Coordinates of C-alpha atoms and ligand atoms in Angstrom, one line a residue:
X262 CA 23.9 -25.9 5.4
X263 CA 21.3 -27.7 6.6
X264 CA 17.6 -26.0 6.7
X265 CA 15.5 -25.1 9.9
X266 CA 12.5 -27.4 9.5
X267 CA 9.5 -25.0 10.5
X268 CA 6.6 -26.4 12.4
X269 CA 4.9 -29.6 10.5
X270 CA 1.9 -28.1 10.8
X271 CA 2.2 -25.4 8.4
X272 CA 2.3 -28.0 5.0
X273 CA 5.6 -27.3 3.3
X274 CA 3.7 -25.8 0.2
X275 CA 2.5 -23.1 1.9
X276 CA 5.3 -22.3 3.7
X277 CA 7.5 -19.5 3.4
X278 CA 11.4 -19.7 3.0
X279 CA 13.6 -17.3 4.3
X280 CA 17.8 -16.7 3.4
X281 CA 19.3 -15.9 6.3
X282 CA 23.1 -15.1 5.8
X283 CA 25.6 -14.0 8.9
X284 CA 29.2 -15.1 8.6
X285 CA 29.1 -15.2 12.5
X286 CA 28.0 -18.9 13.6
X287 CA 26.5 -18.5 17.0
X288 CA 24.6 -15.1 15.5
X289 CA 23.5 -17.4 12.4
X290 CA 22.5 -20.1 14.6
X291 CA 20.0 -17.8 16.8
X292 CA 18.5 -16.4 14.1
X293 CA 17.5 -19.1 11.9
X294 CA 15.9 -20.5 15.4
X295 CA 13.7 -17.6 15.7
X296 CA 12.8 -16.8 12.1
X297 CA 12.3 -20.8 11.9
X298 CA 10.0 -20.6 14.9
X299 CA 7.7 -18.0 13.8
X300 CA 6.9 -20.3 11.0
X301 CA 9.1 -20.0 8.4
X302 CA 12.1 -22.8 6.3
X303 CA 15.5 -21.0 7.1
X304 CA 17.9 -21.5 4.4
X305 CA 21.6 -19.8 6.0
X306 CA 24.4 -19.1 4.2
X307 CA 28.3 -18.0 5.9
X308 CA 28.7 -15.6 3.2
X309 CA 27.2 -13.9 0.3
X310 CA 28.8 -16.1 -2.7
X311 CA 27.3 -19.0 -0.9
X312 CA 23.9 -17.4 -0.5
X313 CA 23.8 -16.2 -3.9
X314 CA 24.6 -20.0 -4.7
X315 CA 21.4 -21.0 -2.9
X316 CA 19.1 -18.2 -4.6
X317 CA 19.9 -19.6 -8.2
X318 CA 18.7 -22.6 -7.1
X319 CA 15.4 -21.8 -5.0
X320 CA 13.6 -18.5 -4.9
X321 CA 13.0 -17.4 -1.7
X322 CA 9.8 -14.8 0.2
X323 CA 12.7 -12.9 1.8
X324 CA 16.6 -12.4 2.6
X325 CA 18.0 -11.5 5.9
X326 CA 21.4 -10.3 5.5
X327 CA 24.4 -8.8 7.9
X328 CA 25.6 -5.4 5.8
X329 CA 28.9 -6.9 6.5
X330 CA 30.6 -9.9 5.3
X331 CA 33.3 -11.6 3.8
X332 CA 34.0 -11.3 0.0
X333 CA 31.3 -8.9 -0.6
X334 CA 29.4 -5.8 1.0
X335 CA 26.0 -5.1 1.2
X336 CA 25.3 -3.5 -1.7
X337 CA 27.4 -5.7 -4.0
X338 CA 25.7 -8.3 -2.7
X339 CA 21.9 -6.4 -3.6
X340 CA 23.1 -6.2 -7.0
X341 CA 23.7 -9.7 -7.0
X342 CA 20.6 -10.8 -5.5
X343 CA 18.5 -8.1 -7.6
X344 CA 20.1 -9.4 -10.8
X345 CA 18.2 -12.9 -10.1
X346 CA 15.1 -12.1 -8.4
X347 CA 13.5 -8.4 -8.9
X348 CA 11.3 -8.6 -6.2
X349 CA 12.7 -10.6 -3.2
X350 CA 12.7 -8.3 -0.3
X351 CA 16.1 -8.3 1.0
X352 CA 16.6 -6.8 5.0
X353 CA 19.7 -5.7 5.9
X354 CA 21.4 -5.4 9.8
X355 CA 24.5 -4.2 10.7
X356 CA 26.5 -3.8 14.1
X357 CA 28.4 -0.8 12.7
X358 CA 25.8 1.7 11.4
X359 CA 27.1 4.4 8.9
X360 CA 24.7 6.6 7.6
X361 CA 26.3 6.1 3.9
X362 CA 25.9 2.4 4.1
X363 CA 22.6 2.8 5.5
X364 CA 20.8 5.2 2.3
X365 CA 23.2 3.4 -0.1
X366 CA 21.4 0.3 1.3
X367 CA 17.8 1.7 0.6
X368 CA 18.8 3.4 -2.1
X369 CA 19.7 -0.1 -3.8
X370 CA 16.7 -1.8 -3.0
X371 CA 17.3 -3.1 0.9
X372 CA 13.4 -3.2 2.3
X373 CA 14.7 -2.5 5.6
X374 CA 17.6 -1.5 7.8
X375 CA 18.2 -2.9 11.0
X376 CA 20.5 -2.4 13.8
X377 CA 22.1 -5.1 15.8
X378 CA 21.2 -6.3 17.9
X379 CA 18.1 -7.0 16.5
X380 CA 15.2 -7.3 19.2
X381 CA 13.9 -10.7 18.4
X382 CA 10.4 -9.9 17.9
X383 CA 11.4 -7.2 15.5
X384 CA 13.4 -8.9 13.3
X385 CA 10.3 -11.6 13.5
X386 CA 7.5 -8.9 12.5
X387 CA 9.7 -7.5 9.9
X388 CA 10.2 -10.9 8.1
X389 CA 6.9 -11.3 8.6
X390 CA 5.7 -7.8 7.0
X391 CA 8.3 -8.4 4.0
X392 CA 6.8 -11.7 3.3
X393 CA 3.2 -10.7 3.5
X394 CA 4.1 -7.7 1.3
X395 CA 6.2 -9.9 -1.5
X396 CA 2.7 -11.9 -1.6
X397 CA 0.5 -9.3 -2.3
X398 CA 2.8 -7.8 -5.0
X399 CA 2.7 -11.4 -6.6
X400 CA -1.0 -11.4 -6.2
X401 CA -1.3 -7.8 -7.6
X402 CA 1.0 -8.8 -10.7
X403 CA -1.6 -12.2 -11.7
X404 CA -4.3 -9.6 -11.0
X405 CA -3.2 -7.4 -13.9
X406 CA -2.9 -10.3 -16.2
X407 CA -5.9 -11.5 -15.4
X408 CA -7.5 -8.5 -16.0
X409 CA -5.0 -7.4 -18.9
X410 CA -3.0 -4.8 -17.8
X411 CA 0.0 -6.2 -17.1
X412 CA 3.8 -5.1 -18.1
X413 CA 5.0 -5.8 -21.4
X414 CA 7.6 -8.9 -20.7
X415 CA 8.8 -7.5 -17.7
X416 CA 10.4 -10.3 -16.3
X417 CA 13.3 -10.0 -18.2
X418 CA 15.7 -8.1 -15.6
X419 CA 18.1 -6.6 -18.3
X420 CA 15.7 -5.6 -21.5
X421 CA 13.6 -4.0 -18.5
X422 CA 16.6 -2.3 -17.1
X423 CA 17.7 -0.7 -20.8
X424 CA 13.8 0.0 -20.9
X425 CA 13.0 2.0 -17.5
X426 CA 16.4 3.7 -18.6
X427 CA 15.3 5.3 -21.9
X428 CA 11.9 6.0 -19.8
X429 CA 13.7 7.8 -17.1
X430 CA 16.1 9.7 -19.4
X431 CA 12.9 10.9 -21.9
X432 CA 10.5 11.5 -19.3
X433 CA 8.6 14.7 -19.5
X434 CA 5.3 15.5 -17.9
X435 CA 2.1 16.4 -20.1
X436 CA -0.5 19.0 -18.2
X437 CA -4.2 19.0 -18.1
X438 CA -6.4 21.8 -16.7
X439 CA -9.0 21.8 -14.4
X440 CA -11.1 24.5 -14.9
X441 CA -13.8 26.2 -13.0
X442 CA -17.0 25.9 -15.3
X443 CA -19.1 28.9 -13.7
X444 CA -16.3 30.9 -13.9
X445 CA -15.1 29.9 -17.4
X446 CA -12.0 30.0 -16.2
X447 CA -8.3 27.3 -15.8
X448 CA -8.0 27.0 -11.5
X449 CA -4.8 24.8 -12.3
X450 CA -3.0 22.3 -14.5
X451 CA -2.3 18.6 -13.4
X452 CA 1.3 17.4 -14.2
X453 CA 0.8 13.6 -15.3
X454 CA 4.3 11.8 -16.6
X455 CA 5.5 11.0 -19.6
X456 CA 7.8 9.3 -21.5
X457 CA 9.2 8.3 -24.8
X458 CA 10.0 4.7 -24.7
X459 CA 7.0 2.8 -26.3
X460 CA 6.4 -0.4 -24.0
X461 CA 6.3 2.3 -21.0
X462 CA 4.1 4.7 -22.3
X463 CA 1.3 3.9 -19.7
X464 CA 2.2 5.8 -16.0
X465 CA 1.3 1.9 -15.4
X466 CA 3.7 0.2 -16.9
X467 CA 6.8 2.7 -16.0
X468 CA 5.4 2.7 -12.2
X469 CA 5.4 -1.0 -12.6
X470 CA 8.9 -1.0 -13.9
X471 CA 10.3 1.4 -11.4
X472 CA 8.5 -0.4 -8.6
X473 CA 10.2 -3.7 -9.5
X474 CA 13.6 -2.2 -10.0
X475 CA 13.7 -0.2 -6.7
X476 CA 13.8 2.9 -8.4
X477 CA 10.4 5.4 -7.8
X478 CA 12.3 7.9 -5.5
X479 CA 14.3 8.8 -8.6
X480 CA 11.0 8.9 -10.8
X481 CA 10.0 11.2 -8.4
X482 CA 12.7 13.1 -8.1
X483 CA 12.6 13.9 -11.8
X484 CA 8.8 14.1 -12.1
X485 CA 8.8 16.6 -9.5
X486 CA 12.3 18.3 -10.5
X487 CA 10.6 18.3 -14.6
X488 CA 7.4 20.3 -12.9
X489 CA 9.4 22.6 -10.7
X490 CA 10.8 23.1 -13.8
X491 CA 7.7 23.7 -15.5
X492 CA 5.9 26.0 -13.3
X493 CA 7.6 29.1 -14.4
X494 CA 5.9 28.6 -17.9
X495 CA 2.6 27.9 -16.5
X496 CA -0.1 30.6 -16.6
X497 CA -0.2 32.9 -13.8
X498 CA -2.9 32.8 -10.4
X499 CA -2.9 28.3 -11.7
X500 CA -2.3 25.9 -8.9
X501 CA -0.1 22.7 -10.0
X502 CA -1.1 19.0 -9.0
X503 CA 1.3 16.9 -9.0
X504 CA 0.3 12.9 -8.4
X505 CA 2.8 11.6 -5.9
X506 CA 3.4 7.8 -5.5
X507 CA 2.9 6.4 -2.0
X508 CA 6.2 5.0 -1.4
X509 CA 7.0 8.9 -2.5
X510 CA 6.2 9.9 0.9
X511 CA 9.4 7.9 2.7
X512 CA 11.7 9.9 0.1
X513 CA 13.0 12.5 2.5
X514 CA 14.0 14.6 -0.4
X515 CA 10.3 15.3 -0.9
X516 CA 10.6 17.7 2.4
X517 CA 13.7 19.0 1.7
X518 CA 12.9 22.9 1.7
X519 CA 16.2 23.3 -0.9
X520 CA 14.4 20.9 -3.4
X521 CA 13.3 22.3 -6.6
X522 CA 9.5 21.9 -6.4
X523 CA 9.5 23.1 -2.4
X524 CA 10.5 26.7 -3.8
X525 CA 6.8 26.9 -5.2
X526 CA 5.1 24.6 -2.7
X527 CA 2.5 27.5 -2.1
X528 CA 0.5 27.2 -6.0
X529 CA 1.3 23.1 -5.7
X530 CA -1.0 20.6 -4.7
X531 CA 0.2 17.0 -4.1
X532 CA -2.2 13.9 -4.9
X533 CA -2.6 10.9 -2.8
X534 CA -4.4 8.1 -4.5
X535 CA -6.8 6.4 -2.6
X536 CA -6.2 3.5 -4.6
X537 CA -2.7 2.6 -2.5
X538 CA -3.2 1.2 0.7
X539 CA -2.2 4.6 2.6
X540 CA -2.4 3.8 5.9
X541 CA 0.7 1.4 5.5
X542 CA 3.1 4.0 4.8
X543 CA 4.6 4.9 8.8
X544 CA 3.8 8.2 10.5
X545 CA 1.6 9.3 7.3
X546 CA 0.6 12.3 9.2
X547 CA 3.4 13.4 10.2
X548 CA 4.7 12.9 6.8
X549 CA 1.4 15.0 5.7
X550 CA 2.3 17.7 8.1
X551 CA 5.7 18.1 6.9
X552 CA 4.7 18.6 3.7
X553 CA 1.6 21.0 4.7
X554 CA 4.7 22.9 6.4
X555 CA 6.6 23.8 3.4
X556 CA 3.7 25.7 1.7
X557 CA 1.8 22.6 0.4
X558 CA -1.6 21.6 -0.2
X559 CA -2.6 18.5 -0.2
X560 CA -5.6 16.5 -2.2
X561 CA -7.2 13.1 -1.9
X562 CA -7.3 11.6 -5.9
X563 CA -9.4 8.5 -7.0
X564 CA -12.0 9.4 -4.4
X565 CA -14.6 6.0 -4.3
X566 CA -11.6 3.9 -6.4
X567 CA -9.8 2.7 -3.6
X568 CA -10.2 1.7 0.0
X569 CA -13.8 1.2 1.9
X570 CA -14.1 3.3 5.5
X571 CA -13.1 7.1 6.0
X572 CA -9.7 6.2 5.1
X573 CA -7.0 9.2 4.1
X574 CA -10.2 11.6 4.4
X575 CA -9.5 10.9 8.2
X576 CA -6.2 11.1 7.9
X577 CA -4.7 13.9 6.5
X578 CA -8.0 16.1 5.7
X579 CA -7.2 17.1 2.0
X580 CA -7.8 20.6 0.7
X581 CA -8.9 18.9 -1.9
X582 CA -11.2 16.0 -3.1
X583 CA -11.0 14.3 -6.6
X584 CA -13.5 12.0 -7.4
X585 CA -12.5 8.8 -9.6
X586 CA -13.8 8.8 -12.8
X587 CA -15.8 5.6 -13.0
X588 CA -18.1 7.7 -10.6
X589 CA -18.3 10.5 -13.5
X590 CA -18.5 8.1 -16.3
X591 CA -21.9 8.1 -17.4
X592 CA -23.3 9.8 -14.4
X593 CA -26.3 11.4 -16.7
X594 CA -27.8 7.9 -16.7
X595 CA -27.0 6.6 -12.9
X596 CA -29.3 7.6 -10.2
X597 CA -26.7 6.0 -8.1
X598 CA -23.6 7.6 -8.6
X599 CA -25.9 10.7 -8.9
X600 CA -27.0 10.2 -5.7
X601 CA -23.8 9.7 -4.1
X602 CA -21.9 12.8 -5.9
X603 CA -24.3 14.8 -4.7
X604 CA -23.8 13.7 -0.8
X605 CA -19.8 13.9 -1.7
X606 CA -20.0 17.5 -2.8
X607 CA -22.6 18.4 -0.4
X608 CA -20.3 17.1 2.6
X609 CA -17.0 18.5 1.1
X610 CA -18.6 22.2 0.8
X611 CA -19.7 21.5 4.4
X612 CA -16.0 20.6 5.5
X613 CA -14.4 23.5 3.0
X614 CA -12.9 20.9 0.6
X615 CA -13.1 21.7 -2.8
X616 CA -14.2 19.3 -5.0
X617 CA -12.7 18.4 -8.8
X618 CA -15.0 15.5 -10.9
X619 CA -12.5 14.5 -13.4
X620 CA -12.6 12.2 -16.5
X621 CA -15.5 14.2 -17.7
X622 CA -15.8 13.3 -21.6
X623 CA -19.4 14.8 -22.2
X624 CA -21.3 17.5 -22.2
X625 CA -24.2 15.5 -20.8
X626 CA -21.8 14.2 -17.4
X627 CA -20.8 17.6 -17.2
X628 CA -24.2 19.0 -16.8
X629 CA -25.5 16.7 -14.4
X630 CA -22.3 17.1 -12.5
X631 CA -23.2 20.7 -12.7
X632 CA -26.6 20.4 -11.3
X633 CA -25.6 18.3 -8.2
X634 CA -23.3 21.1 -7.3
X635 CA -19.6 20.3 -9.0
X636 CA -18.0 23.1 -10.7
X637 CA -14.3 22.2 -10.9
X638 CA -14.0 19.7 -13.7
X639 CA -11.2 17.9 -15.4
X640 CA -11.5 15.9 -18.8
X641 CA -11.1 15.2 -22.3
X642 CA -14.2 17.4 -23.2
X643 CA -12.2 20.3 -21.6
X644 CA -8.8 19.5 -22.9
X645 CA -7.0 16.3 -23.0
X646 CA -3.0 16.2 -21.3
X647 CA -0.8 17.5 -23.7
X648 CA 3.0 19.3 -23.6
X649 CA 2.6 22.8 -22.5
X650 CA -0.3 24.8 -21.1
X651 CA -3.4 23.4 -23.2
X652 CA -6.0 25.8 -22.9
X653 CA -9.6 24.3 -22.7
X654 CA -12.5 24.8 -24.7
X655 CA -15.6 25.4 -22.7
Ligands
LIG122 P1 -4.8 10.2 -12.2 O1 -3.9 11.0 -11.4 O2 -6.2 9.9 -11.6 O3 -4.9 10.9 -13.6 C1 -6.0 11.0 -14.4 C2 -5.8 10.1 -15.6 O4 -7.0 10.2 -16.4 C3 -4.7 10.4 -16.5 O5 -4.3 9.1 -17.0 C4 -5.4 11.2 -17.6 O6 -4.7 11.2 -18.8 C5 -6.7 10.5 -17.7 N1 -7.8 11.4 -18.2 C6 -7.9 12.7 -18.1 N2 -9.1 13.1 -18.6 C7 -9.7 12.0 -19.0 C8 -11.0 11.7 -19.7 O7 -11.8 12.6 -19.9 N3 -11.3 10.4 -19.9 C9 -10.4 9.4 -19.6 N4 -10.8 8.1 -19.9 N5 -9.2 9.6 -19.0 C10 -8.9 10.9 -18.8 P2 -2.7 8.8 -17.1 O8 -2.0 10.0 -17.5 O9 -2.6 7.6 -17.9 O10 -2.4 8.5 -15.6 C11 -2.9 7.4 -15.0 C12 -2.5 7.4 -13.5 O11 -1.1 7.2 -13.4 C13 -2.8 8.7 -12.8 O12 -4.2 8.7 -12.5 C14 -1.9 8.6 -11.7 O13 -2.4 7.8 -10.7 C15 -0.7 8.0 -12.3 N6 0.2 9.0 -12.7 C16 0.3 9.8 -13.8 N7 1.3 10.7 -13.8 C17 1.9 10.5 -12.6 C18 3.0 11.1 -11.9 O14 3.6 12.1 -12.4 N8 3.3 10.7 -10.7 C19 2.7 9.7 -10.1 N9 3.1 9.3 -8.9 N10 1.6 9.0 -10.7 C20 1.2 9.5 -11.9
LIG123 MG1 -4.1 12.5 -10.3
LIG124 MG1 -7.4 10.4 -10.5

């Protein structure tokens, strides 16, 4: 079918393309004019075989699909789509919601669900949001190689697939402490994951993974369902952190009060990181509240590693502060970074925040950090993440 030209002006390179597949004409026809007037190349398709035709031959920035159409649904045709492009985001609309079609949608990878009709500006700004985010996780994936973190060969959909399996089905979480220094004494234990499949060994590269393969709300699920788990074996009066991943916070089972780690909300503490754009995820304080409602504290990690401005300090308040550890690392010979740990503790005693410097490798950081008022510490020089309870050395 033919494609909607989009304005000239935009220069074809730079221009986004968009699938657009509805096997009813007139619906088909409106769409691809608006989608092609907000500035995208509408490619549409009558049915999925013919759309899937079209992806192996161009990739696309996103898919915009009816749920229902003929010779495929729309979670056969995710597979499909998923099995030749990991990251395209796909959105779905339907005319006959069902609940079940809706989370098996999401739970397959759909980036949104619609209902029809769609207002047009809505289904404009989502394209829009689901192209803009599809650029910034290409531009986040050259960053890593640039700067040499990136997956091992992850491109390959089905070695990654067998990979992220044996991750997911080895997974255990290792624990840290974080230890008051005055007091000599182990406040809590972080839960960091796990696994025992070599080219995912790095929470990097299986976040990466699960990221690309639509799967972190069942990482979570077991990260959180492994330290539930857990907490029966950990030392009594010890608080648990557990790190939760931003897209985390849209997993409703994370508020469920039946799930496994909701039962001892009241010694956990869940971490944000500062490093994920935050303020993307919708209703974030509600989401906050929700949890703070089931017994939950909640802390702020990577403090001065992510995003400029008051950020999810203004958000959500945390209980709890933890500053990233290119602030601690060699702190004993910065006048900077001393400077501004001292503010940051100063100001979180002032707002009743308690404040944990962690990567701490030396005794020398852990004295200056001392002096400019931190006493909840969390490093190597105390004890390094291993299976079990490790206790420090002090
Ligand atoms: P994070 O939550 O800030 O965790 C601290 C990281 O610093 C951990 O790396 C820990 O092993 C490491 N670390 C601890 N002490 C020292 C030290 O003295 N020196 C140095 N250089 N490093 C130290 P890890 O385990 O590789 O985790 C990296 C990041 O991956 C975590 O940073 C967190 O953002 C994420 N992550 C780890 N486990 C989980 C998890 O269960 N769920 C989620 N959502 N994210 C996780
Ligand atoms: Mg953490
Ligand atoms: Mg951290």
């Amino acid at each position: 079918m033919p494609a909607h030209e989009s304005p000239p002006q935009h220069g074809d390179a730079k221009v986004p393309r968009v699938l657009l597949i509805d096997d009813d004409d007139a619906v088909r026809q409106a769409y691809a004019e608006l989608l092609s007037n907000s500035g995208t190349k509408v490619d549409a398709a009558g049915n999925g075989i013919e759309a899937i035709a079209l992806l192996q031959q161009t990739p696309y920035d996103a898919i915009v699909s009816d749920i229902t159409m003929p010779g495929m649904d729309g979670v056969q045709f995710l597979r499909a789509v998923r099995d030749l492009d990991l990251d395209v985001p796909v959105i779905l609309y339907t005319g006959n919601p069902a609940l079940e079609s809706a989370v098996r949608a999401v739970e397959h990878g759909a980036f949104r669900y619609l209902l029809k009709p769609v207002a047009p500006r809505e289904l404009q700004e989502t394209v829009q949001r689901a192209i803009r985010l599809h650029g910034l996780a290409r531009l986040k994936r050259q960053a890593l190689e640039l700067t040499g973190h990136s997956g091992k060969a992850l491109g390959d959909r089905a070695g990654l697939e067998g990979r992220f399996e044996r991750a997911l089905k080895t997974l255990w979480i290792a624990f840290q402490p974080i230890v008051s220094h005055s007091r000599r004494a182990v406040v809590a234990y972080e839960g960091l994951v796990r696994n025992d499949e070599p080219t995912m060994a790095s929470p990097h590269d299986f976040f990466d993974a699960a990221e690309r393969l639509h799967r972190i709300h069942e990482v979570g699920r077991s990260i959180r369902k492994h330290v539930a788990e857990a907490c029966v074996d950990a030392p009594p009066e010890t608080n648990i952190f557990v790190n939760l991943h931003p897209f985390d916070l849209e997993d409703e089972h994370l508020y469920a009060v039946d799930a496994p780690l909701s039962a001892n909300a009241k010694r956990v503490v869940l971490e944000l990181t500062e490093r994920a754009p935050l303020h993307e995820i919708p209703d974030i304080r509600l989401r906050v509240r929700g949890l703070r409602a089931l017994g939950f504290r909640v802390a702020v990690d990577d403090l001065g590693a992510g995003y400029a401005g008051l950020g999810a300090l203004a958000q959500f308040e945390p209980d709890i502060v933890k500053i990233d550890m290119s602030l601690v690392r060699d702190v004993d010979s910065d006048a900077t970074k001393q400077t501004v740990i001292r503010s940051m503790a100063t100001l979180c005693g002032e707002l009743g925040i308690s404040f944990v410097a962690e990567g701490i490798e030396t005794p020398e950081e852990r004295d200056v950090l001392t002096q400019l008022g931190c006493d909840l510490f969390q490093g190597t020089l105390f004890a390094a993440p291993a299976r079990g309870f490790p206790v420090p050395c002090f």
